[in-house]
């Protein structure tokens, strides 16, 4: 009776960890994309200013 509950709990916690890791990686990817977009727009503004 005790062992199946423990294995079920560990499976649930493992699934939660996977979801958390997936969410964190998604957030970090989105954040890095946003940062690179900001840097690219800043660079293009600087270049256009220098050209003009």
PDB file of N, CA and C in Angstrom:
ATOM      1  N   UNK A   1       0.837  -1.204   0.000  1.00  0.00           N
ATOM      2  CA  UNK A   1       0.000   0.000   0.000  1.00  0.00           C
ATOM      3  C   UNK A   1       0.871   1.253   0.000  1.00  0.00           C
ATOM      4  N   UNK A   2       1.958   1.213   0.761  1.00  0.00           N
ATOM      5  CA  UNK A   2       2.801   2.403   0.915  1.00  0.00           C
ATOM      6  C   UNK A   2       3.656   2.655  -0.322  1.00  0.00           C
ATOM      7  N   UNK A   3       4.223   1.592  -0.868  1.00  0.00           N
ATOM      8  CA  UNK A   3       5.173   1.746  -1.989  1.00  0.00           C
ATOM      9  C   UNK A   3       4.537   2.371  -3.241  1.00  0.00           C
ATOM     10  N   UNK A   4       3.353   1.915  -3.685  1.00  0.00           N
ATOM     11  CA  UNK A   4       2.760   2.538  -4.887  1.00  0.00           C
ATOM     12  C   UNK A   4       2.537   4.035  -4.720  1.00  0.00           C
ATOM     13  N   UNK A   5       2.145   4.462  -3.517  1.00  0.00           N
ATOM     14  CA  UNK A   5       1.940   5.893  -3.282  1.00  0.00           C
ATOM     15  C   UNK A   5       3.248   6.651  -3.470  1.00  0.00           C
ATOM     16  N   UNK A   6       4.326   6.110  -2.934  1.00  0.00           N
ATOM     17  CA  UNK A   6       5.628   6.771  -3.038  1.00  0.00           C
ATOM     18  C   UNK A   6       6.041   6.881  -4.499  1.00  0.00           C
ATOM     19  N   UNK A   7       5.893   5.792  -5.249  1.00  0.00           N
ATOM     20  CA  UNK A   7       6.290   5.819  -6.659  1.00  0.00           C
ATOM     21  C   UNK A   7       5.411   6.807  -7.423  1.00  0.00           C
ATOM     22  N   UNK A   8       4.132   6.865  -7.080  1.00  0.00           N
ATOM     23  CA  UNK A   8       3.237   7.808  -7.755  1.00  0.00           C
ATOM     24  C   UNK A   8       3.662   9.244  -7.450  1.00  0.00           C
ATOM     25  N   UNK A   9       3.990   9.500  -6.185  1.00  0.00           N
ATOM     26  CA  UNK A   9       4.428  10.845  -5.801  1.00  0.00           C
ATOM     27  C   UNK A   9       5.698  11.228  -6.551  1.00  0.00           C
ATOM     28  N   UNK A  10       6.649  10.313  -6.624  1.00  0.00           N
ATOM     29  CA  UNK A  10       7.912  10.627  -7.293  1.00  0.00           C
ATOM     30  C   UNK A  10       7.668  10.864  -8.779  1.00  0.00           C
ATOM     31  N   UNK A  11       6.741  10.119  -9.378  1.00  0.00           N
ATOM     32  CA  UNK A  11       6.427  10.331 -10.790  1.00  0.00           C
ATOM     33  C   UNK A  11       5.824  11.719 -10.987  1.00  0.00           C
ATOM     34  N   UNK A  12       4.916  12.108 -10.097  1.00  0.00           N
ATOM     35  CA  UNK A  12       4.274  13.419 -10.206  1.00  0.00           C
ATOM     36  C   UNK A  12       5.308  14.523 -10.050  1.00  0.00           C
ATOM     37  N   UNK A  13       6.178  14.385  -9.041  1.00  0.00           N
ATOM     38  CA  UNK A  13       7.186  15.424  -8.814  1.00  0.00           C
ATOM     39  C   UNK A  13       8.146  15.489  -9.995  1.00  0.00           C
ATOM     40  N   UNK A  14       8.477  14.330 -10.572  1.00  0.00           N
ATOM     41  CA  UNK A  14       9.361  14.328 -11.727  1.00  0.00           C
ATOM     42  C   UNK A  14       8.698  15.056 -12.894  1.00  0.00           C
ATOM     43  N   UNK A  15       7.402  14.827 -13.078  1.00  0.00           N
ATOM     44  CA  UNK A  15       6.676  15.492 -14.156  1.00  0.00           C
ATOM     45  C   UNK A  15       6.675  17.003 -13.915  1.00  0.00           C
ATOM     46  N   UNK A  16       6.467  17.406 -12.654  1.00  0.00           N
ATOM     47  CA  UNK A  16       6.470  18.833 -12.335  1.00  0.00           C
ATOM     48  C   UNK A  16       7.825  19.454 -12.644  1.00  0.00           C
ATOM     49  N   UNK A  17       8.886  18.751 -12.305  1.00  0.00           N
ATOM     50  CA  UNK A  17      10.234  19.263 -12.574  1.00  0.00           C
ATOM     51  C   UNK A  17      10.432  19.433 -14.071  1.00  0.00           C
ATOM     52  N   UNK A  18       9.955  18.471 -14.851  1.00  0.00           N
ATOM     53  CA  UNK A  18      10.089  18.565 -16.309  1.00  0.00           C
ATOM     54  C   UNK A  18       9.329  19.772 -16.827  1.00  0.00           C
ATOM     55  N   UNK A  19       8.118  19.975 -16.333  1.00  0.00           N
ATOM     56  CA  UNK A  19       7.311  21.120 -16.773  1.00  0.00           C
ATOM     57  C   UNK A  19       8.001  22.420 -16.398  1.00  0.00           C
ATOM     58  N   UNK A  20       8.540  22.484 -15.174  1.00  0.00           N
ATOM     59  CA  UNK A  20       9.226  23.699 -14.724  1.00  0.00           C
ATOM     60  C   UNK A  20      10.448  23.965 -15.590  1.00  0.00           C
ATOM     61  N   UNK A  21      11.241  22.925 -15.858  1.00  0.00           N
ATOM     62  CA  UNK A  21      12.422  23.097 -16.706  1.00  0.00           C
ATOM     63  C   UNK A  21      12.017  23.564 -18.093  1.00  0.00           C
ATOM     64  N   UNK A  22      10.953  22.971 -18.640  1.00  0.00           N
ATOM     65  CA  UNK A  22      10.479  23.346 -19.971  1.00  0.00           C
ATOM     66  C   UNK A  22      10.052  24.811 -19.980  1.00  0.00           C
ATOM     67  N   UNK A  23       9.304  25.218 -18.946  1.00  0.00           N
ATOM     68  CA  UNK A  23       8.838  26.603 -18.871  1.00  0.00           C
ATOM     69  C   UNK A  23      10.012  27.555 -18.753  1.00  0.00           C
ATOM     70  N   UNK A  24      10.989  27.212 -17.906  1.00  0.00           N
ATOM     71  CA  UNK A  24      12.149  28.082 -17.737  1.00  0.00           C
ATOM     72  C   UNK A  24      12.922  28.216 -19.036  1.00  0.00           C
ATOM     73  N   UNK A  25      13.086  27.113 -19.757  1.00  0.00           N
ATOM     74  CA  UNK A  25      13.830  27.184 -21.021  1.00  0.00           C
ATOM     75  C   UNK A  25      13.057  28.017 -22.031  1.00  0.00           C
ATOM     76  N   UNK A  26      11.735  27.878 -22.066  1.00  0.00           N
ATOM     77  CA  UNK A  26      10.919  28.676 -22.978  1.00  0.00           C
ATOM     78  C   UNK A  26      11.066  30.161 -22.633  1.00  0.00           C
ATOM     79  N   UNK A  27      11.007  30.476 -21.341  1.00  0.00           N
ATOM     80  CA  UNK A  27      11.114  31.872 -20.910  1.00  0.00           C
ATOM     81  C   UNK A  27      12.481  32.433 -21.261  1.00  0.00           C
ATOM     82  N   UNK A  28      13.534  31.653 -21.000  1.00  0.00           N
ATOM     83  CA  UNK A  28      14.887  32.150 -21.285  1.00  0.00           C
ATOM     84  C   UNK A  28      15.084  32.332 -22.784  1.00  0.00           C
ATOM     85  N   UNK A  29      14.523  31.430 -23.596  1.00  0.00           N
ATOM     86  CA  UNK A  29      14.636  31.569 -25.054  1.00  0.00           C
ATOM     87  C   UNK A  29      13.899  32.830 -25.497  1.00  0.00           C
ATOM     88  N   UNK A  30      12.693  33.033 -24.995  1.00  0.00           N
ATOM     89  CA  UNK A  30      11.937  34.229 -25.357  1.00  0.00           C
ATOM     90  C   UNK A  30      12.658  35.483 -24.909  1.00  0.00           C
ATOM     91  N   UNK A  31      13.253  35.452 -23.714  1.00  0.00           N
ATOM     92  CA  UNK A  31      13.959  36.621 -23.200  1.00  0.00           C
ATOM     93  C   UNK A  31      15.176  36.936 -24.056  1.00  0.00           C
ATOM     94  N   UNK A  32      15.937  35.910 -24.410  1.00  0.00           N
ATOM     95  CA  UNK A  32      17.133  36.139 -25.228  1.00  0.00           C
ATOM     96  C   UNK A  32      16.738  36.648 -26.605  1.00  0.00           C
ATOM     97  N   UNK A  33      15.631  36.150 -27.159  1.00  0.00           N
ATOM     98  CA  UNK A  33      15.161  36.645 -28.459  1.00  0.00           C
ATOM     99  C   UNK A  33      14.798  38.119 -28.344  1.00  0.00           C
ATOM    100  N   UNK A  34      14.115  38.492 -27.260  1.00  0.00           N
ATOM    101  CA  UNK A  34      13.731  39.888 -27.072  1.00  0.00           C
ATOM    102  C   UNK A  34      14.964  40.766 -26.948  1.00  0.00           C
ATOM    103  N   UNK A  35      15.940  40.307 -26.179  1.00  0.00           N
ATOM    104  CA  UNK A  35      17.170  41.085 -25.998  1.00  0.00           C
ATOM    105  C   UNK A  35      17.876  41.271 -27.330  1.00  0.00           C
ATOM    106  N   UNK A  36      17.973  40.195 -28.120  1.00  0.00           N
ATOM    107  CA  UNK A  36      18.657  40.303 -29.415  1.00  0.00           C
ATOM    108  C   UNK A  36      17.883  41.230 -30.341  1.00  0.00           C
ATOM    109  N   UNK A  37      16.546  41.204 -30.270  1.00  0.00           N
ATOM    110  CA  UNK A  37      15.749  42.120 -31.094  1.00  0.00           C
ATOM    111  C   UNK A  37      16.032  43.561 -30.698  1.00  0.00           C
ATOM    112  N   UNK A  38      16.081  43.828 -29.394  1.00  0.00           N
ATOM    113  CA  UNK A  38      16.362  45.185 -28.912  1.00  0.00           C
ATOM    114  C   UNK A  38      17.749  45.620 -29.373  1.00  0.00           C
ATOM    115  N   UNK A  39      18.725  44.724 -29.253  1.00  0.00           N
ATOM    116  CA  UNK A  39      20.083  45.063 -29.680  1.00  0.00           C
ATOM    117  C   UNK A  39      20.117  45.320 -31.181  1.00  0.00           C
ATOM    118  N   UNK A  40      19.397  44.517 -31.957  1.00  0.00           N
ATOM    119  CA  UNK A  40      19.392  44.693 -33.407  1.00  0.00           C
ATOM    120  C   UNK A  40      18.756  46.028 -33.788  1.00  0.00           C
ATOM    121  N   UNK A  41      17.635  46.386 -33.151  1.00  0.00           N
ATOM    122  CA  UNK A  41      16.987  47.655 -33.472  1.00  0.00           C
ATOM    123  C   UNK A  41      17.888  48.810 -33.058  1.00  0.00           C
ATOM    124  N   UNK A  42      18.557  48.681 -31.917  1.00  0.00           N
ATOM    125  CA  UNK A  42      19.481  49.726 -31.487  1.00  0.00           C
ATOM    126  C   UNK A  42      20.628  49.877 -32.463  1.00  0.00           C
ATOM    127  N   UNK A  43      21.172  48.768 -32.930  1.00  0.00           N
ATOM    128  CA  UNK A  43      22.275  48.818 -33.893  1.00  0.00           C
ATOM    129  C   UNK A  43      21.810  49.434 -35.204  1.00  0.00           C
ATOM    130  N   UNK A  44      20.645  49.039 -35.686  1.00  0.00           N
ATOM    131  CA  UNK A  44      20.159  49.571 -36.963  1.00  0.00           C
ATOM    132  C   UNK A  44      19.902  51.070 -36.834  1.00  0.00           C
ATOM    133  N   UNK A  45      19.428  51.520 -35.667  1.00  0.00           N
ATOM    134  CA  UNK A  45      19.219  52.962 -35.463  1.00  0.00           C
ATOM    135  C   UNK A  45      20.555  53.688 -35.509  1.00  0.00           C
ATOM    136  N   UNK A  46      21.557  53.130 -34.840  1.00  0.00           N
ATOM    137  CA  UNK A  46      22.883  53.753 -34.845  1.00  0.00           C
ATOM    138  C   UNK A  46      23.432  53.817 -36.265  1.00  0.00           C
ATOM    139  N   UNK A  47      23.290  52.723 -37.004  1.00  0.00           N
ATOM    140  CA  UNK A  47      23.817  52.678 -38.371  1.00  0.00           C
ATOM    141  C   UNK A  47      23.095  53.707 -39.236  1.00  0.00           C
ATOM    142  N   UNK A  48      21.770  53.784 -39.110  1.00  0.00           N
ATOM    143  CA  UNK A  48      21.017  54.735 -39.932  1.00  0.00           C
ATOM    144  C   UNK A  48      21.400  56.165 -39.560  1.00  0.00           C
ATOM    145  N   UNK A  49      21.638  56.425 -38.279  1.00  0.00           N
ATOM    146  CA  UNK A  49      22.063  57.764 -37.863  1.00  0.00           C
ATOM    147  C   UNK A  49      23.421  58.096 -38.474  1.00  0.00           C
ATOM    148  N   UNK A  50      24.337  57.133 -38.449  1.00  0.00           N
ATOM    149  CA  UNK A  50      25.671  57.372 -39.003  1.00  0.00           C
ATOM    150  C   UNK A  50      25.597  57.580 -40.512  1.00  0.00           C
ATOM    151  N   UNK A  51      24.739  56.829 -41.182  1.00  0.00           N
ATOM    152  CA  UNK A  51      24.616  56.958 -42.640  1.00  0.00           C
ATOM    153  C   UNK A  51      24.059  58.331 -42.986  1.00  0.00           C
ATOM    154  N   UNK A  52      23.052  58.774 -42.240  1.00  0.00           N
ATOM    155  CA  UNK A  52      22.458  60.096 -42.501  1.00  0.00           C
ATOM    156  C   UNK A  52      23.429  61.152 -41.991  1.00  0.00           C
TER     157      UNK A  52
END
